[in-house]
Every structure is written in C-alpha cells, then in structure tokens.
Coordinates of N, CA and C in Angstrom, one line a residue:
M1 N -88.0 28.7 63.9 CA -86.7 29.3 63.7 C -86.3 29.6 62.3
K2 N -85.8 30.7 62.0 CA -85.7 31.2 60.6 C -84.1 31.3 60.4
F3 N -83.7 31.0 59.1 CA -82.2 31.1 58.7 C -82.1 31.9 57.4
D4 N -81.1 32.5 57.2 CA -80.8 33.2 55.9 C -80.5 32.2 54.9
T5 N -79.8 31.1 55.3 CA -79.5 30.1 54.3 C -79.5 28.7 55.1
V6 N -80.1 27.7 54.2 CA -79.9 26.4 54.8 C -79.2 25.5 53.7
I7 N -78.0 24.8 54.3 CA -77.1 24.1 53.5 C -77.6 22.6 53.7
I8 N -77.9 22.0 52.6 CA -78.1 20.5 52.5 C -76.8 19.7 52.4
G9 N -76.3 18.9 53.5 CA -75.2 18.1 53.3 C -74.1 18.7 54.4
G10 N -73.6 17.9 55.3 CA -72.8 18.2 56.3 C -71.3 17.8 56.0
G11 N -71.0 17.6 54.8 CA -69.6 17.2 54.4 C -68.7 18.3 54.4
L12 N -67.4 18.1 53.9 CA -66.5 19.3 53.9 C -66.9 20.5 53.0
S13 N -67.6 20.3 51.9 CA -68.1 21.5 51.1 C -69.2 22.2 51.8
G14 N -70.0 21.4 52.6 CA -71.1 22.2 53.3 C -70.5 22.8 54.5
L15 N -69.6 22.3 55.1 CA -69.0 22.9 56.4 C -68.3 24.3 56.0
F16 N -67.5 24.1 54.8 CA -66.8 25.3 54.3 C -67.9 26.5 54.0
C17 N -68.8 26.1 53.2 CA -69.8 27.2 53.0 C -70.5 27.7 54.1
G18 N -70.8 26.9 55.2 CA -71.4 27.4 56.4 C -70.5 28.3 57.0
I19 N -69.2 28.0 57.2 CA -68.1 28.9 57.9 C -68.1 30.2 57.1
E20 N -68.2 30.2 55.8 CA -68.0 31.4 55.0 C -69.3 32.4 55.2
L21 N -70.5 31.6 55.2 CA -71.6 32.4 55.4 C -71.8 33.0 56.7
A22 N -71.4 32.2 57.7 CA -71.3 32.8 59.1 C -70.5 33.9 59.4
K23 N -69.3 33.9 58.7 CA -68.3 34.9 58.7 C -69.0 36.2 58.2
A24 N -70.0 36.1 57.2 CA -70.6 37.1 56.6 C -71.8 37.6 57.3
N25 N -71.9 37.1 58.6 CA -72.9 37.5 59.5 C -74.5 36.9 59.1
Q26 N -74.4 35.8 58.3 CA -75.6 35.2 57.9 C -76.0 34.0 59.1
K27 N -77.2 33.9 59.3 CA -77.6 32.7 60.1 C -77.9 31.5 59.4
V28 N -77.1 30.6 59.6 CA -77.0 29.4 58.8 C -77.5 28.1 59.5
A29 N -78.1 27.1 58.8 CA -78.4 25.8 59.3 C -77.8 24.9 58.3
I30 N -77.1 23.7 58.8 CA -76.7 22.8 57.9 C -77.4 21.5 58.3
V31 N -78.1 20.9 57.4 CA -78.8 19.7 57.4 C -78.2 18.5 57.0
S32 N -77.8 17.5 57.8 CA -77.1 16.3 57.2 C -77.9 15.0 57.7
A33 N -77.9 14.1 56.8 CA -78.7 12.8 57.0 C -77.6 11.9 57.7
G34 N -77.8 11.7 59.0 CA -76.9 10.7 59.8 C -75.6 11.3 60.1
Q35 N -74.8 10.4 60.4 CA -73.3 10.9 60.9 C -72.5 11.0 59.7
S36 N -71.8 12.2 59.6 CA -70.9 12.5 58.7 C -69.8 11.4 58.4
T37 N -69.3 11.2 57.3 CA -68.3 10.3 56.9 C -66.8 10.9 57.2
L38 N -66.8 12.2 57.6 CA -65.5 12.9 57.9 C -64.7 12.3 58.9
P39 N -65.2 11.6 60.0 CA -64.4 11.0 60.9 C -63.6 9.9 60.4
I40 N -64.2 9.1 59.3 CA -63.4 8.0 58.9 C -62.9 8.2 57.6
R41 N -63.0 9.3 56.8 CA -62.6 9.5 55.5 C -61.7 10.7 55.3
F42 N -61.6 11.5 56.5 CA -61.0 12.7 56.5 C -59.3 12.6 56.5
A43 N -58.7 12.7 55.2 CA -57.3 12.4 55.3 C -56.5 13.1 54.3
S44 N -57.2 13.6 53.2 CA -56.5 14.3 52.2 C -57.5 15.1 51.5
F45 N -57.0 16.2 50.6 CA -57.8 17.1 49.9 C -57.3 17.1 48.5
D46 N -58.1 16.7 47.7 CA -57.6 16.7 46.2 C -58.2 17.8 45.4
L47 N -57.3 18.2 44.5 CA -57.6 19.2 43.5 C -57.8 18.6 42.2
L48 N -56.8 17.9 41.7 CA -57.0 17.1 40.4 C -56.0 16.0 40.5
G49 N -56.4 14.8 40.8 CA -55.5 13.7 41.0 C -55.3 13.0 39.6
Y50 N -56.4 12.9 38.9 CA -56.3 12.3 37.6 C -57.1 13.2 36.5
D51 N -56.5 13.0 35.2 CA -57.1 13.7 34.2 C -58.4 12.9 33.7
E52 N -59.1 13.4 32.6 CA -60.4 12.9 32.2 C -60.2 11.5 31.5
E53 N -58.8 11.2 31.2 CA -58.6 9.8 30.6 C -58.1 8.8 31.7
G54 N -58.1 9.4 33.0 CA -57.7 8.5 34.2 C -56.1 8.4 34.3
N55 N -55.4 9.3 33.7 CA -53.9 9.3 33.9 C -53.6 10.3 35.1
V56 N -52.5 9.9 35.9 CA -52.2 10.6 37.0 C -51.7 12.0 36.6
V57 N -52.1 12.8 37.5 CA -51.7 14.3 37.2 C -50.5 14.7 38.2
S58 N -49.5 15.3 37.6 CA -48.3 15.7 38.6 C -48.6 17.1 39.1
N59 N -49.0 17.9 38.2 CA -49.2 19.4 38.7 C -50.8 19.8 38.3
P60 N -51.5 19.7 39.5 CA -52.9 20.0 39.4 C -53.4 21.4 38.6
I61 N -52.7 22.3 39.2 CA -53.0 23.7 38.6 C -52.6 23.9 37.1
A62 N -51.5 23.2 36.8 CA -51.1 23.4 35.3 C -51.8 22.5 34.3
A63 N -52.6 21.5 35.0 CA -53.5 20.5 34.1 C -54.7 21.1 33.9
I64 N -55.3 22.0 34.8 CA -56.7 22.5 34.7 C -57.0 23.0 33.3
P65 N -56.2 23.9 32.7 CA -56.7 24.5 31.4 C -56.9 23.4 30.3
S66 N -56.2 22.2 30.5 CA -56.3 21.2 29.5 C -57.7 20.5 29.6
L67 N -58.3 20.5 30.6 CA -59.6 19.7 30.8 C -60.7 20.2 29.8
S68 N -61.7 19.4 29.6 CA -62.8 19.7 28.6 C -63.6 20.8 29.1
A69 N -64.2 21.4 28.3 CA -65.1 22.6 28.4 C -66.2 22.2 29.4
S70 N -66.5 20.9 29.5 CA -67.7 20.7 30.3 C -67.2 20.3 31.8
H71 N -66.0 20.3 32.1 CA -65.5 20.1 33.4 C -65.9 21.1 34.5
P72 N -66.3 20.8 35.7 CA -66.6 21.7 36.7 C -65.7 22.8 36.9
Y73 N -64.5 22.6 36.8 CA -63.5 23.7 37.0 C -63.7 24.8 36.0
H74 N -64.0 24.4 34.8 CA -64.2 25.5 33.8 C -65.5 26.2 34.0
K75 N -66.5 25.5 34.4 CA -67.7 26.2 34.8 C -67.7 27.1 36.0
V76 N -66.8 26.9 36.9 CA -66.5 27.7 38.0 C -65.8 28.9 37.6
G77 N -64.8 28.6 36.6 CA -63.9 29.6 36.0 C -62.5 29.3 36.5
D78 N -61.7 29.0 35.5 CA -60.2 28.5 35.7 C -59.4 29.5 36.7
S79 N -59.9 30.8 36.5 CA -59.0 31.9 37.2 C -59.4 31.8 38.7
L80 N -60.6 31.2 39.0 CA -61.1 31.1 40.4 C -60.6 30.0 41.2
V81 N -60.2 28.9 40.3 CA -59.8 27.7 41.1 C -58.6 28.0 42.1
E82 N -57.6 28.4 41.7 CA -56.5 28.7 42.6 C -56.8 29.6 43.8
P83 N -57.4 30.7 43.7 CA -57.6 31.5 44.8 C -58.6 30.9 45.8
L84 N -59.7 30.2 45.3 CA -60.5 29.4 46.0 C -59.8 28.2 46.9
F85 N -58.9 27.6 46.2 CA -58.2 26.5 46.9 C -57.4 27.0 47.9
K86 N -56.6 28.3 47.7 CA -55.8 28.9 48.7 C -56.6 29.4 49.9
H87 N -57.9 29.8 49.6 CA -58.8 30.1 50.7 C -59.2 28.9 51.5
A88 N -59.4 27.8 50.9 CA -59.8 26.5 51.6 C -58.6 26.2 52.6
Q89 N -57.3 26.3 52.1 CA -56.2 26.1 52.9 C -56.1 27.0 54.1
E90 N -56.6 28.3 53.8 CA -56.6 29.2 55.0 C -57.7 28.9 56.1
L91 N -58.7 28.3 55.6 CA -59.8 27.8 56.5 C -59.4 26.7 57.3
L92 N -58.5 25.7 56.6 CA -58.1 24.5 57.3 C -57.1 25.0 58.3
T93 N -56.3 25.9 58.1 CA -55.3 26.4 58.9 C -55.9 27.1 60.2
E94 N -56.9 27.8 60.0 CA -57.6 28.5 61.0 C -58.3 27.4 62.0
A95 N -58.8 26.3 61.5 CA -59.4 25.1 62.1 C -58.3 24.3 62.9
G96 N -57.1 24.5 62.6 CA -55.9 23.8 63.4 C -55.6 22.6 62.6
V97 N -55.9 22.5 61.5 CA -55.8 21.2 60.7 C -54.3 21.4 60.1
E98 N -53.4 20.4 60.4 CA -52.0 20.4 59.9 C -51.8 19.6 58.7
F99 N -51.4 20.1 57.6 CA -51.3 19.4 56.3 C -50.0 19.6 55.6
K100 N -49.6 18.7 54.7 CA -48.4 18.9 53.8 C -48.9 18.8 52.4
G101 N -48.1 19.6 51.5 CA -48.3 19.4 50.0 C -48.6 20.9 49.5
S102 N -49.0 20.9 48.3 CA -49.2 22.1 47.6 C -50.0 21.9 46.3
M103 N -50.6 23.0 45.7 CA -51.5 22.7 44.6 C -50.7 22.5 43.3
E104 N -49.4 22.8 43.4 CA -48.5 22.7 42.3 C -47.9 21.3 42.0
R105 N -48.1 20.5 43.1 CA -47.5 19.1 42.9 C -48.2 18.1 43.7
N106 N -48.6 17.0 43.0 CA -49.3 16.0 43.8 C -48.4 15.1 44.5
H107 N -48.6 14.5 45.6 CA -47.9 13.3 46.1 C -48.9 12.2 46.2
F108 N -48.4 11.0 46.7 CA -49.3 9.9 46.8 C -49.4 9.5 48.3
R109 N -50.6 9.3 48.8 CA -50.9 8.6 50.1 C -51.4 7.2 50.0
M110 N -51.2 6.6 51.1 CA -51.7 5.1 51.2 C -53.1 5.3 51.6
T111 N -54.0 4.6 50.9 CA -55.4 4.5 51.3 C -55.8 3.4 52.1
P112 N -56.9 3.3 52.9 CA -57.4 2.2 53.5 C -57.6 0.8 52.7
V113 N -57.5 0.9 51.3 CA -57.4 -0.4 50.7 C -56.1 -0.8 50.0
G114 N -55.1 -0.2 50.6 CA -53.8 -0.5 50.2 C -53.2 0.1 48.9
L115 N -53.9 1.1 48.4 CA -53.5 1.6 47.2 C -52.9 3.0 47.4
L116 N -52.0 3.4 46.5 CA -51.5 4.8 46.5 C -52.3 5.7 45.5
K117 N -52.7 6.8 46.1 CA -53.6 7.7 45.5 C -53.0 9.1 45.4
P118 N -53.1 9.7 44.2 CA -52.5 11.1 44.0 C -53.4 12.1 44.7
T119 N -52.7 13.1 45.3 CA -53.4 14.1 46.0 C -52.5 15.2 46.3
C120 N -53.1 16.4 46.6 CA -52.2 17.6 46.7 C -51.9 18.1 48.3
L121 N -52.9 17.8 49.1 CA -52.8 18.0 50.5 C -53.2 16.8 51.3
S122 N -52.3 16.4 52.3 CA -52.7 15.4 53.2 C -52.4 15.9 54.7
L123 N -53.2 15.2 55.6 CA -52.8 15.5 57.0 C -51.4 15.2 57.2
T124 N -50.9 15.9 58.2 CA -49.3 15.8 58.4 C -48.8 14.3 58.8
P125 N -49.5 13.5 59.5 CA -49.0 12.2 59.9 C -49.4 11.1 58.8
S126 N -50.0 11.5 57.7 CA -50.5 10.5 56.7 C -49.3 9.8 56.2
A127 N -49.4 8.5 55.8 CA -48.5 7.9 55.1 C -48.5 8.3 53.7
M128 N -47.4 9.1 53.2 CA -47.4 9.5 51.8 C -46.0 9.5 51.3
I129 N -45.9 9.4 50.0 CA -44.6 9.4 49.3 C -44.6 10.3 48.0
E130 N -43.6 10.6 47.6 CA -43.4 11.5 46.5 C -43.5 10.8 45.1
N131 N -43.1 9.5 45.0 CA -43.2 8.8 43.8 C -43.9 7.5 44.0
E132 N -44.9 7.2 43.2 CA -45.7 6.0 43.5 C -44.7 4.7 43.0
D133 N -43.7 4.9 42.2 CA -42.8 3.9 41.7 C -41.7 3.6 42.7
S134 N -41.5 4.3 43.8 CA -40.4 4.2 44.6 C -41.0 4.1 46.1
F135 N -41.5 3.1 46.5 CA -42.0 2.9 47.9 C -40.8 2.8 48.8
P136 N -40.6 3.7 49.9 CA -39.4 4.0 50.5 C -39.1 2.9 51.7
W137 N -40.1 2.0 52.0 CA -39.9 1.2 53.1 C -40.1 -0.3 52.7
K138 N -39.0 -1.1 53.1 CA -39.0 -2.5 52.7 C -39.6 -3.4 53.7
N139 N -39.6 -2.9 55.0 CA -40.1 -3.8 56.1 C -41.2 -3.0 56.9
V140 N -42.3 -3.3 56.6 CA -43.5 -2.4 57.3 C -44.2 -3.1 58.3
V141 N -44.4 -2.3 59.6 CA -45.1 -2.9 60.7 C -46.5 -2.2 60.6
L142 N -47.5 -3.0 60.4 CA -48.9 -2.5 60.3 C -49.7 -2.8 61.6
V143 N -50.2 -1.8 62.4 CA -50.8 -2.1 63.6 C -52.3 -2.0 63.3
D144 N -52.9 -3.1 63.9 CA -54.4 -3.1 63.7 C -55.1 -3.2 65.1
I145 N -56.2 -2.4 65.2 CA -57.0 -2.4 66.5 C -58.1 -3.4 66.2
I146 N -58.1 -4.6 67.0 CA -59.1 -5.5 66.7 C -60.5 -5.0 67.1
G147 N -61.4 -5.1 66.2 CA -62.8 -4.6 66.3 C -63.1 -3.2 65.7
F148 N -62.0 -2.5 65.3 CA -62.2 -1.2 64.7 C -62.6 -1.5 63.1
L149 N -63.9 -1.0 62.8 CA -64.4 -1.4 61.6 C -63.9 -0.7 60.3
D150 N -63.2 0.4 60.4 CA -62.8 1.2 59.4 C -61.3 1.0 58.9
F151 N -60.7 0.0 59.2 CA -59.4 -0.2 59.0 C -59.1 -1.7 58.4
P152 N -59.5 -1.9 57.1 CA -59.4 -3.3 56.6 C -57.9 -3.8 56.4
V153 N -57.4 -4.2 57.4 CA -55.8 -4.5 57.5 C -55.5 -5.5 56.3
E154 N -56.3 -6.4 56.0 CA -55.9 -7.4 55.0 C -55.6 -6.7 53.6
F155 N -56.5 -5.7 53.3 CA -56.3 -4.9 52.1 C -55.0 -4.2 52.1
I156 N -54.8 -3.6 53.3 CA -53.6 -2.7 53.3 C -52.4 -3.5 53.1
A157 N -52.3 -4.6 53.8 CA -51.0 -5.4 53.8 C -50.9 -6.0 52.3
A158 N -51.9 -6.4 51.7 CA -51.7 -6.8 50.4 C -51.3 -5.8 49.4
G159 N -51.8 -4.5 49.6 CA -51.3 -3.4 48.8 C -49.8 -3.1 49.0
I160 N -49.4 -3.3 50.3 CA -48.0 -3.1 50.7 C -47.1 -4.1 50.0
E161 N -47.6 -5.3 50.1 CA -46.8 -6.4 49.6 C -46.8 -6.3 48.0
K162 N -47.7 -5.8 47.3 CA -47.7 -5.6 45.9 C -46.6 -4.6 45.6
L163 N -46.2 -3.7 46.4 CA -45.3 -2.7 46.2 C -43.9 -3.2 46.4
G164 N -43.8 -4.4 46.8 CA -42.5 -5.1 46.9 C -42.0 -5.0 48.3
S165 N -42.7 -4.8 49.4 CA -42.2 -4.7 50.8 C -42.9 -5.8 51.5
T166 N -42.3 -6.2 52.6 CA -42.9 -7.2 53.5 C -43.7 -6.5 54.5
C167 N -44.8 -7.1 55.0 CA -45.7 -6.4 55.9 C -46.0 -7.4 57.1
T168 N -45.6 -6.9 58.3 CA -45.9 -7.6 59.5 C -47.1 -7.0 60.2
I169 N -48.2 -7.7 60.6 CA -49.3 -7.1 61.2 C -49.2 -7.3 62.7
K170 N -49.4 -6.3 63.4 CA -49.6 -6.3 64.9 C -50.9 -6.1 65.3
H171 N -51.6 -7.1 65.9 CA -53.0 -6.9 66.3 C -53.1 -6.4 67.7
L172 N -53.6 -5.3 68.1 CA -53.9 -4.8 69.3 C -55.3 -5.3 69.8
S173 N -55.5 -6.0 70.8 CA -56.6 -6.5 71.4 C -56.9 -5.5 72.8
I174 N -57.8 -4.7 72.7 CA -58.1 -3.7 73.7 C -59.3 -4.2 74.5
P175 N -59.1 -4.9 75.7 CA -60.4 -5.3 76.4 C -61.4 -4.3 76.6
E176 N -61.1 -3.1 76.9 CA -62.2 -2.1 77.1 C -63.1 -1.9 75.9
L177 N -62.7 -2.3 74.7 CA -63.4 -2.3 73.6 C -64.5 -3.4 73.3
K178 N -64.4 -4.5 74.3 CA -65.3 -5.5 74.1 C -66.7 -5.3 74.2
V179 N -67.0 -4.1 75.2 CA -68.5 -3.8 75.2 C -69.0 -3.2 74.0
R180 N -68.0 -2.4 73.3 CA -68.4 -1.8 72.1 C -68.6 -2.7 71.0
R181 N -68.0 -3.8 71.0 CA -68.2 -4.9 69.9 C -69.5 -5.5 70.0
K182 N -70.2 -5.5 71.2 CA -71.6 -5.9 71.1 C -72.4 -5.2 70.1
S183 N -72.1 -3.8 70.0 CA -72.9 -3.1 68.9 C -71.9 -2.5 67.9
P184 N -71.7 -3.3 66.7 CA -70.7 -3.0 65.8 C -70.7 -1.6 65.3
S185 N -71.9 -0.9 65.2 CA -72.0 0.3 64.8 C -71.2 1.4 65.7
E186 N -70.9 1.0 66.8 CA -70.1 1.8 67.8 C -68.7 1.8 67.5
N187 N -68.2 0.9 66.8 CA -66.7 0.7 66.7 C -66.2 1.6 65.6
R188 N -66.6 2.9 65.8 CA -66.1 4.0 64.7 C -64.9 4.7 65.4
S189 N -64.3 5.6 64.6 CA -63.2 6.1 65.1 C -63.3 7.1 66.2
V190 N -64.4 7.9 66.2 CA -64.6 8.7 67.3 C -64.9 7.8 68.8
N191 N -65.8 6.9 68.7 CA -66.0 6.1 69.9 C -64.7 5.2 70.3
V192 N -64.0 4.7 69.3 CA -62.8 4.0 69.7 C -61.8 5.0 70.4
G193 N -61.7 6.1 69.8 CA -60.7 7.1 70.4 C -61.1 7.5 71.8
R194 N -62.3 7.6 72.2 CA -62.7 7.8 73.6 C -62.1 6.8 74.6
I195 N -62.1 5.6 74.0 CA -61.6 4.5 75.0 C -60.2 4.5 75.0
L196 N -59.5 4.6 73.9 CA -58.1 4.7 73.8 C -57.5 5.9 74.5
S197 N -58.2 7.0 74.7 CA -57.6 8.1 75.2 C -57.5 8.1 76.8
T198 N -58.1 7.0 77.4 CA -57.8 6.9 78.9 C -56.3 6.6 79.2
P199 N -55.7 7.2 80.2 CA -54.3 6.9 80.5 C -53.9 5.5 80.6
K200 N -54.6 4.7 81.1 CA -54.2 3.3 81.2 C -54.2 2.5 79.9
V201 N -55.2 2.8 79.2 CA -55.2 2.3 77.8 C -54.1 2.8 76.8
L202 N -54.0 4.1 77.0 CA -53.1 4.8 76.1 C -51.6 4.2 76.4
Q203 N -51.3 4.0 77.7 CA -49.9 3.5 77.9 C -49.6 2.1 77.5
R204 N -50.7 1.3 77.5 CA -50.6 -0.1 77.1 C -50.3 -0.2 75.7
V205 N -51.1 0.6 74.9 CA -51.0 0.7 73.4 C -49.5 1.1 73.2
V206 N -49.0 2.1 73.7 CA -47.7 2.6 73.4 C -46.7 1.4 73.7
E207 N -46.8 0.7 74.8 CA -45.9 -0.5 75.0 C -46.0 -1.6 74.0
E208 N -47.2 -1.9 73.6 CA -47.4 -2.9 72.7 C -46.9 -2.5 71.3
V209 N -47.1 -1.3 70.9 CA -46.6 -0.8 69.6 C -45.0 -0.7 69.5
K210 N -44.6 -0.3 70.7 CA -43.0 -0.2 70.9 C -42.4 -1.6 70.6
N211 N -43.1 -2.5 71.2 CA -42.5 -3.9 71.3 C -42.6 -4.6 69.9
A212 N -43.4 -4.1 69.1 CA -43.7 -4.6 67.7 C -42.8 -3.8 66.7
A213 N -42.4 -2.7 67.0 CA -41.8 -1.8 65.8 C -40.4 -2.2 65.5
H214 N -40.4 -3.5 64.8 CA -39.1 -4.0 64.4 C -39.2 -4.0 62.7
G215 N -39.1 -2.8 62.2 CA -39.2 -2.6 60.8 C -38.7 -1.2 60.4
D216 N -39.0 -0.7 59.2 CA -38.4 0.5 58.7 C -39.5 1.6 59.0
V217 N -40.7 1.2 59.2 CA -41.8 2.2 59.5 C -42.9 1.5 60.2
V218 N -43.6 2.2 60.9 CA -44.8 1.7 61.7 C -46.0 2.5 61.1
L219 N -47.0 1.7 60.6 CA -48.3 2.5 60.0 C -49.5 2.2 61.1
L220 N -50.2 3.2 61.3 CA -51.3 3.0 62.4 C -52.6 3.4 61.7
P221 N -53.7 3.0 62.4 CA -54.9 3.6 61.9 C -55.1 5.2 62.2
A222 N -55.8 5.8 61.3 CA -55.8 7.2 61.5 C -56.4 7.7 62.7
I223 N -57.1 6.7 63.5 CA -57.7 7.1 64.7 C -56.7 7.6 65.8
I224 N -55.5 7.1 65.5 CA -54.5 7.6 66.4 C -54.3 9.1 66.4
W225 N -54.3 9.6 65.1 CA -54.2 11.0 64.9 C -55.5 11.7 65.3
Q226 N -56.5 11.4 64.7 CA -57.8 12.1 64.8 C -58.2 12.3 66.3
E227 N -58.1 11.3 67.0 CA -58.6 11.4 68.4 C -57.4 11.5 69.5
L228 N -56.3 11.0 69.2 CA -55.3 11.0 70.2 C -53.9 11.5 69.8
R229 N -54.0 12.7 69.7 CA -52.6 13.4 69.2 C -51.6 13.1 70.3
S230 N -51.8 13.1 71.6 CA -51.0 12.7 72.6 C -50.3 11.3 72.5
L231 N -51.1 10.3 72.0 CA -50.6 8.9 71.8 C -49.7 9.1 70.7
Y232 N -50.0 9.7 69.5 CA -49.0 9.8 68.4 C -47.8 10.4 68.8
D233 N -47.8 11.5 69.6 CA -46.6 12.3 69.9 C -45.7 11.4 70.9
E234 N -46.3 10.6 71.8 CA -45.7 9.7 72.8 C -45.0 8.6 72.0
L235 N -45.7 8.0 70.9 CA -45.1 7.0 70.1 C -43.8 7.5 69.4
K236 N -44.0 8.7 68.9 CA -42.7 9.2 68.1 C -41.6 9.3 69.1
K237 N -41.8 9.6 70.4 CA -40.8 9.6 71.3 C -40.1 8.4 71.6
E238 N -41.0 7.3 71.7 CA -40.6 5.9 72.2 C -40.0 5.0 71.1
I239 N -40.5 5.3 69.8 CA -40.1 4.4 68.8 C -39.1 5.1 67.8
P240 N -38.0 4.3 67.5 CA -37.0 4.9 66.8 C -37.2 5.0 65.3
V241 N -38.2 4.4 64.7 CA -38.6 4.3 63.2 C -39.6 5.3 62.9
P242 N -39.8 5.9 61.7 CA -40.9 6.6 61.4 C -42.3 6.0 61.7
I243 N -43.1 6.9 62.1 CA -44.5 6.5 62.4 C -45.6 7.4 61.6
Y244 N -46.4 6.7 60.7 CA -47.4 7.4 60.0 C -48.8 6.8 60.2
C245 N -49.7 7.4 59.6 CA -51.2 7.0 59.8 C -51.8 6.8 58.4
I246 N -52.8 5.8 58.4 CA -53.6 5.5 57.2 C -55.0 5.7 57.5

C-alpha cells in the first residue's frame, strides 16, 4: 500500500496534519505506537500559558513577540501563529468539539493533580475559573469512580483544599466494573464509559451523585463528558448546583 505522506505520531498535532492533508486529496497514513493519550488527557488547548521565565501569561497573542528568537513560535513565524490557531479552532468546531476561551485571554482549569493551569481553550464542561487567586467554590463535592485509573482523587482534593475550600469525596462503586478491575489496563476512560453508558448503570450513577450533591459545585471525572454526554446532561437537570469535569 502506498501513501503520499506518512505521519509518525497519532496525537493532536498528527491528527490535525492528517486532516489537512486528506482535505488536500492526499493519501495519508498515521502511525502511532500504542493507544493515544488523547482519551485521558484531552481537556484543553494551550497557546502560551507561561513565558520563558515561568511566569503566567495573561494574553498569549500579545506575549508572543517578547519571546526569545529561539522560541518555536518565532521559527514558525509570528504572523502565522494567530491564523494557524484560528484554523485549529475551526477544525475542532468541525469535529463537534465544544470549547470556551480565546487566544487573547488565558483562563485557569483544574488539572488531574489538583493544580490550576493557565490555558486559552478548554472543553465546555471543564472546571475552569478566570482568576487563580479567586477560587469561586467554598464547598466542593468531588465524585470518584472506584477503579478508574486516571483520576487521582487524593491529589485533586488536596489541591482544592490548598485553595481554601473544603472538599467532600463521593466514591461511586460500580459492580459492573469489577470484571474490568481484574485487568487494570482496561480501566481507562473509553472502557469505563462503555459500561457507564448502559441505561441501568447510568440511572444509578445519576441517583448517587444527586444524593451526594450537597455543596457549591460537583466535580466529576472527565469520562462523564467524553463518553457520556447524556449522563452529563441528565445530571445538569437533576442537580441544582453547577457541574463540571476534571
């Protein structure tokens, strides 16, 4: 089998390149080693969160000209960064990805290790705030799915408490996941999502989260959004406080 272009790496950049080349009528192959990390790390899109001294950047586009000559953005060309980023946003929109933010202003989103990270675009249900010095929720309910490997709930709870808020953890034990626990590598977001998407399990999760939602906000693993948009929408109808994902 012959291809016009072979792309090494199936991450976000590789996929974007593949889409663009395919649109130009090229025959493209994308070669990736193992399972992509996108299902467990796909939450935000950075342009420039920190400068070269490690300081938080407020306006990514405005800060790019002040970077050193060796920075990759200068090598690409300052004038190309903005249109290329806008084009990336268009590709995301075409793919049905819903996001908030802009390249002119960074916000902060909660990471899976309980830290606030500056970024310019985040998926719509992500837990994000405008100012890292003003965490808006004093009483946080953190929902944990027992056995899900990619949600270190202790780190997240510790990070929330460092921000001056109290954190109550609600552990969801899903009997249907016990089979998966025999093979820990199977307890990833996509596989867990397949089990949670069954009507019986979905309704039980809604009821358990609803009963635990005694706070200012409910924070869920991002699996709820990635695989189960219907569950996220149902929770929003049933629970009177804001619901976001990490």
